[in-house]
Tab-separated table of C-alpha atoms and ligand atoms in Angstrom:
chain	number	residue	atom	x	y	z
A	1306	MET	CA	15.669	-17.675	-14.386
A	1307	GLU	CA	13.586	-17.132	-11.281
A	1308	LEU	CA	11.016	-14.586	-12.296
A	1309	ASN	CA	10.193	-13.396	-8.805
A	1310	HIS	CA	10.484	-9.711	-9.726
A	1311	LYS	CA	8.066	-7.670	-11.737
A	1312	SER	CA	10.747	-6.219	-14.051
A	1313	ASP	CA	12.248	-9.733	-14.977
A	1314	PHE	CA	8.761	-11.083	-15.665
A	1315	ARG	CA	7.984	-7.972	-17.745
A	1316	LYS	CA	11.097	-8.456	-19.815
A	1317	SER	CA	10.411	-12.216	-20.381
A	1318	CYS	CA	6.819	-11.485	-21.537
A	1319	ILE	CA	7.974	-8.724	-23.943
A	1320	LYS	CA	10.606	-11.102	-25.450
A	1321	ARG	CA	7.994	-13.855	-26.004
A	1322	LEU	CA	5.565	-11.451	-27.534
A	1323	LYS	CA	8.175	-9.994	-29.944
A	1324	PHE	CA	9.114	-13.560	-31.012
A	1325	THR	CA	5.577	-14.131	-32.310
A	1326	SER	CA	5.880	-14.433	-36.104
A	1327	VAL	CA	3.970	-11.927	-38.275
A	1328	THR	CA	1.629	-14.608	-39.771
A	1329	SER	CA	0.727	-16.100	-36.422
A	1330	LYS	CA	0.130	-12.660	-34.992
A	1331	TYR	CA	-2.261	-11.941	-37.821
A	1332	TYR	CA	-4.363	-15.147	-36.969
A	1333	LYS	CA	-4.177	-14.591	-33.196
A	1334	ASP	CA	-5.246	-10.951	-33.574
A	1335	LYS	CA	-8.356	-12.169	-35.561
A	1336	ILE	CA	-9.274	-14.720	-32.857
A	1337	VAL	CA	-8.938	-12.243	-29.964
A	1338	ILE	CA	-10.814	-9.445	-31.804
A	1339	LYS	CA	-13.769	-11.868	-32.483
A	1340	LYS	CA	-13.874	-12.750	-28.806
A	1341	LEU	CA	-13.698	-9.098	-27.792
A	1342	GLU	CA	-16.470	-8.302	-30.267
A	1343	ASN	CA	-18.715	-10.969	-28.895
A	1344	PHE	CA	-17.972	-9.948	-25.324
A	1345	ILE	CA	-18.854	-6.303	-26.046
A	1346	ASN	CA	-22.043	-7.136	-27.753
A	1347	ARG	CA	-23.133	-9.318	-24.906
A	1348	SER	CA	-22.213	-6.649	-22.328
A	1349	LYS	CA	-24.360	-3.942	-24.183
A	1350	ALA	CA	-21.737	-1.333	-23.137
A	1351	LYS	CA	-22.054	1.900	-24.922
A	1352	ASN	CA	-19.005	3.894	-23.744
A	1353	ILE	CA	-15.891	1.919	-24.224
A	1354	LEU	CA	-12.215	2.637	-23.539
A	1355	LEU	CA	-9.930	0.985	-26.063
A	1356	TYR	CA	-6.400	1.795	-27.054
A	1357	ILE	CA	-4.316	2.394	-30.232
A	1358	PRO	CA	-2.149	-0.704	-30.330
A	1359	LEU	CA	1.673	-1.031	-30.163
A	1360	GLY	CA	3.307	-3.947	-32.108
A	1361	ILE	CA	3.163	-6.417	-29.342
A	1362	GLU	CA	-0.436	-5.662	-28.342
A	1363	VAL	CA	-3.645	-7.128	-29.763
A	1364	ASN	CA	-4.384	-5.100	-32.918
A	1365	VAL	CA	-7.736	-3.672	-32.055
A	1366	ASN	CA	-7.827	-1.206	-34.913
A	1367	PRO	CA	-10.428	-3.199	-37.014
A	1368	LEU	CA	-12.537	-3.369	-33.938
A	1369	ILE	CA	-12.329	0.394	-33.230
A	1370	ASN	CA	-13.519	1.149	-36.738
A	1371	LYS	CA	-16.428	-1.272	-36.461
A	1372	LEU	CA	-17.574	-0.104	-32.976
A	1373	ARG	CA	-17.251	3.615	-33.934
A	1374	LYS	CA	-20.462	3.384	-35.835
A	1375	ASN	CA	-22.703	2.696	-32.931
A	1376	LYS	CA	-20.647	3.166	-29.670
A	1377	ASN	CA	-18.550	5.821	-28.086
A	1378	VAL	CA	-15.003	4.694	-28.384
A	1379	TYR	CA	-12.464	6.451	-26.228
A	1380	VAL	CA	-8.640	6.077	-26.117
A	1381	PRO	CA	-5.898	7.375	-23.764
A	1382	TYR	CA	-4.499	10.844	-24.287
A	1383	MET	CA	-1.237	11.020	-22.213
A	1384	GLU	CA	-0.943	13.881	-19.783
A	1385	GLY	CA	1.830	14.047	-17.202
A	1386	ASP	CA	2.195	10.751	-15.177
A	1387	SER	CA	-1.170	9.392	-16.543
A	1388	PHE	CA	-3.716	10.097	-19.208
A	1389	LYS	CA	-7.131	11.445	-19.837
A	1390	ILE	CA	-9.465	9.896	-22.348
A	1391	VAL	CA	-10.614	11.438	-25.560
A	1392	LYS	CA	-12.992	10.093	-28.230
A	1393	TYR	CA	-11.259	8.140	-30.956
A	1394	ARG	CA	-11.154	10.303	-34.147
A	1395	LEU	CA	-8.758	10.936	-36.974
A	1396	PRO	CA	-6.096	12.113	-37.552
A	1397	LEU	CA	-3.857	10.343	-35.181
A	1398	GLN	CA	-0.378	11.671	-34.223
A	1399	LYS	CA	2.671	9.849	-32.925
A	1400	LYS	CA	3.463	10.806	-29.337
A	1401	LYS	CA	5.741	9.660	-26.539
A	1402	PHE	CA	6.724	5.857	-26.524
A	1403	GLY	CA	5.710	5.792	-30.149
A	1404	ILE	CA	2.056	5.690	-29.221
A	1405	LYS	CA	-0.462	7.222	-31.626
A	1406	GLU	CA	-3.274	9.467	-30.248
A	1407	PRO	CA	-6.026	11.674	-31.637
A	1408	ASN	CA	-5.758	15.382	-31.185
A	1409	ASN	CA	-6.661	16.859	-27.767
A	1410	SER	CA	-10.275	17.329	-26.932
A	1411	PHE	CA	-11.907	19.541	-24.426
A	1412	LEU	CA	-15.225	17.834	-24.509
A	1413	LYS	CA	-16.194	16.109	-21.256
A	1414	PRO	CA	-16.021	12.235	-21.784
A	1415	LYS	CA	-19.027	10.131	-20.801
A	1416	LYS	CA	-18.662	7.510	-18.088
A	1417	ILE	CA	-16.779	4.388	-19.382
A	1418	ASP	CA	-18.877	1.235	-19.061
A	1419	LEU	CA	-16.178	-1.061	-20.277
A	1420	ALA	CA	-12.382	-0.660	-20.351
A	1421	ILE	CA	-10.332	-2.853	-22.534
A	1422	VAL	CA	-6.729	-2.717	-21.506
A	1423	PRO	CA	-3.618	-4.152	-23.112
A	1424	VAL	CA	-1.182	-5.978	-20.737
A	1425	VAL	CA	2.405	-7.142	-21.001
A	1426	GLY	CA	1.675	-9.802	-18.385
A	1427	ILE	CA	-0.569	-10.865	-15.637
A	1428	ASP	CA	0.387	-12.144	-12.275
A	1429	ALA	CA	-1.150	-15.107	-10.296
A	1430	ILE	CA	-4.111	-12.980	-9.076
A	1431	GLY	CA	-4.960	-11.320	-12.371
A	1432	LYS	CA	-3.211	-8.035	-11.625
A	1433	ARG	CA	-1.792	-6.147	-14.525
A	1434	ILE	CA	1.926	-5.882	-15.471
A	1435	GLY	CA	2.313	-3.075	-17.974
A	1436	TYR	CA	5.285	-1.133	-19.290
A	1437	GLY	CA	6.258	0.122	-15.806
A	1438	LYS	CA	4.930	3.722	-15.889
A	1439	GLY	CA	1.822	3.140	-13.741
A	1440	MET	CA	-0.334	5.205	-16.127
A	1441	TYR	CA	-3.382	2.838	-16.184
A	1442	ASP	CA	-3.116	2.455	-12.421
A	1443	ARG	CA	-3.249	6.150	-11.860
A	1444	PHE	CA	-6.081	6.635	-14.344
A	1445	PHE	CA	-8.400	4.125	-12.664
A	1446	ASP	CA	-7.377	5.406	-9.213
A	1447	ARG	CA	-8.318	8.959	-10.159
A	1448	ILE	CA	-11.755	8.307	-11.568
A	1449	SER	CA	-14.517	8.024	-9.019
A	1450	TYR	CA	-16.341	4.959	-10.449
A	1451	LYS	CA	-15.307	1.450	-11.447
A	1452	PRO	CA	-15.871	0.273	-15.083
A	1453	THR	CA	-15.761	-3.350	-16.010
A	1454	LEU	CA	-12.138	-4.161	-16.687
A	1455	VAL	CA	-11.051	-6.489	-19.549
A	1456	PHE	CA	-7.446	-7.262	-19.984
A	1457	THR	CA	-6.422	-8.453	-23.362
A	1458	GLN	CA	-3.285	-10.089	-24.777
A	1459	LEU	CA	-2.139	-11.988	-27.892
A	1460	ILE	CA	-0.522	-14.860	-26.027
A	1461	LEU	CA	-1.283	-15.103	-22.335
A	1462	CYS	CA	1.799	-14.351	-20.247
A	1463	GLN	CA	0.778	-15.170	-16.819
A	1464	SER	CA	2.971	-15.733	-13.678
A	1465	ASP	CA	2.124	-18.329	-11.058
A	1466	LYS	CA	3.476	-15.796	-8.489
A	1467	ILE	CA	2.058	-12.723	-6.960
A	1468	LEU	CA	4.180	-9.924	-8.399
A	1469	SER	CA	1.814	-7.062	-8.049
A	1470	GLU	CA	1.415	-4.254	-5.587
A	1471	SER	CA	-1.743	-2.937	-4.027
A	1472	TYR	CA	-2.189	-0.169	-6.587
A	1473	ASP	CA	-2.038	-2.525	-9.732
A	1474	ILE	CA	-5.309	-2.889	-11.342
A	1475	GLN	CA	-7.140	-6.154	-11.536
A	1476	ALA	CA	-9.061	-7.723	-14.277
A	1477	ASP	CA	-12.721	-8.701	-14.186
A	1478	TYR	CA	-12.182	-10.680	-17.402
A	1479	ILE	CA	-9.066	-11.787	-19.443
A	1480	ILE	CA	-9.458	-12.221	-23.225
A	1481	THR	CA	-6.672	-13.876	-24.990
A	1482	ASN	CA	-6.341	-16.288	-27.925
B	2384	FFO	N1	-1.574	1.136	-26.758
B	2384	FFO	C1	-1.205	1.596	-25.535
B	2384	FFO	N2	-1.525	2.899	-25.295
B	2384	FFO	C2	-1.260	3.451	-24.037
B	2384	FFO	C3	-0.618	2.554	-23.102
B	2384	FFO	C4	-0.393	1.240	-23.409
B	2384	FFO	O1	0.169	0.404	-22.540
B	2384	FFO	N3	-0.653	0.713	-24.561
B	2384	FFO	N4	-0.387	3.161	-21.721
B	2384	FFO	C5	-0.188	2.380	-20.547
B	2384	FFO	O2	0.272	2.945	-19.653
B	2384	FFO	C6	-0.163	4.644	-21.818
B	2384	FFO	C7	1.174	4.851	-22.368
B	2384	FFO	N5	2.208	4.377	-21.581
B	2384	FFO	C8	3.383	3.687	-22.075
B	2384	FFO	C9	4.492	3.649	-21.176
B	2384	FFO	C10	5.628	3.163	-21.577
B	2384	FFO	C11	5.738	2.433	-22.799
B	2384	FFO	C12	7.107	1.863	-23.250
B	2384	FFO	O3	7.857	1.734	-22.381
B	2384	FFO	N6	7.151	1.363	-24.445
B	2384	FFO	C13	8.309	0.599	-24.960
B	2384	FFO	C14	8.052	0.087	-26.365
B	2384	FFO	C15	7.144	-1.150	-26.384
B	2384	FFO	C16	7.302	-1.851	-27.688
B	2384	FFO	O4	8.477	-2.273	-28.019
B	2384	FFO	O5	6.185	-2.183	-28.267
B	2384	FFO	C17	9.479	1.537	-25.003
B	2384	FFO	O6	9.331	2.796	-25.198
B	2384	FFO	O7	10.585	0.964	-24.845
B	2384	FFO	C18	4.681	2.421	-23.591
B	2384	FFO	C19	3.451	3.039	-23.180
B	2384	FFO	C20	-1.226	5.265	-22.562
B	2384	FFO	N7	-1.494	4.646	-23.792
B	2385	ATP	N1	-2.400	5.057	-8.046
B	2385	ATP	C1	-1.123	5.483	-8.053
B	2385	ATP	N2	-0.581	6.577	-7.360
B	2385	ATP	C2	0.679	6.985	-7.473
B	2385	ATP	N3	1.570	6.170	-7.948
B	2385	ATP	C3	1.229	5.102	-8.661
B	2385	ATP	C4	-0.101	4.631	-8.650
B	2385	ATP	N4	-0.146	3.444	-9.288
B	2385	ATP	C5	1.138	3.178	-9.656
B	2385	ATP	N5	2.001	4.204	-9.176
B	2385	ATP	C6	3.471	4.212	-9.406
B	2385	ATP	O1	3.757	3.925	-10.821
B	2385	ATP	C7	4.975	3.263	-10.865
B	2385	ATP	C8	4.837	2.060	-12.023
B	2385	ATP	O2	3.935	1.197	-11.604
B	2385	ATP	P1	3.908	-0.328	-12.276
B	2385	ATP	O3	5.271	-0.899	-12.256
B	2385	ATP	O4	2.763	-1.052	-11.720
B	2385	ATP	O5	3.472	0.041	-13.831
B	2385	ATP	P2	2.706	-0.743	-14.894
B	2385	ATP	O6	1.276	-0.934	-14.312
B	2385	ATP	O7	3.383	-2.001	-15.243
B	2385	ATP	O8	2.727	0.402	-16.146
B	2385	ATP	P3	1.654	1.009	-17.122
B	2385	ATP	O9	0.301	1.122	-16.508
B	2385	ATP	O10	2.207	2.319	-17.528
B	2385	ATP	O11	1.562	0.103	-18.366
B	2385	ATP	C9	5.298	2.695	-9.535
B	2385	ATP	O12	6.457	3.203	-9.111
B	2385	ATP	C10	4.153	3.063	-8.662
B	2385	ATP	O13	4.665	3.518	-7.334
């Protein structure tokens, strides 16, 4: 199959990620989390955007629990065609697309130093292919500053072609196993 289109490439990446066995996912998660943790410690970031993982994404839950003690950890809270960010706190509730989120918060979030973003795939120039809703693109477009952007993935699914559009977000760093 010629994967010249974003949607075909997205489908093939999701297929590959779903095919990863549970045991190998467990070890890959551990490796990626360790790398993320080392990166975060070196960066000295204080306000960090993470995410509450879906099955095919790197399971960052243990990392969130660790970081929560001495950092401000934020996660997406979906609103309309994008999301705002809220501090990670329990309880979580299942929302659209099976994504869990904390309850709404009206506190003004701090400026994010470091954003850790899950990807479905990455094209030849390091731009993100996600689930096709453009929510992260809009989020970063609408904030008035540019945090360090780290893409994370269990198994790197990178195309050797440029599949992205101008609005797609681009990684500063890519962390995979
Ligand atoms: N963990 C996580 N949180 C996130 C995102 C994300 O990519 N990952 N988002 C980034 O924008 C936003 C939610 N956007 C999403 C849009 C569509 C689908 C989606 O189509 N999901 C598939 C199921 C995927 C699976 O099988 O695991 C579906 O519903 O068919 C998921 C998230 C905000 N929160
Ligand atoms: N900054 C933006 N302003 C308006 N529309 C946007 C913006 N960024 C993306 N879009 C729209 O969002 C739609 C989906 O974009 P795309 O296919 O890149 O999603 P994605 O990055 O894979 O998904 P997601 O971020 O939800 O995981 C596109 O139709 C695009 O026109």
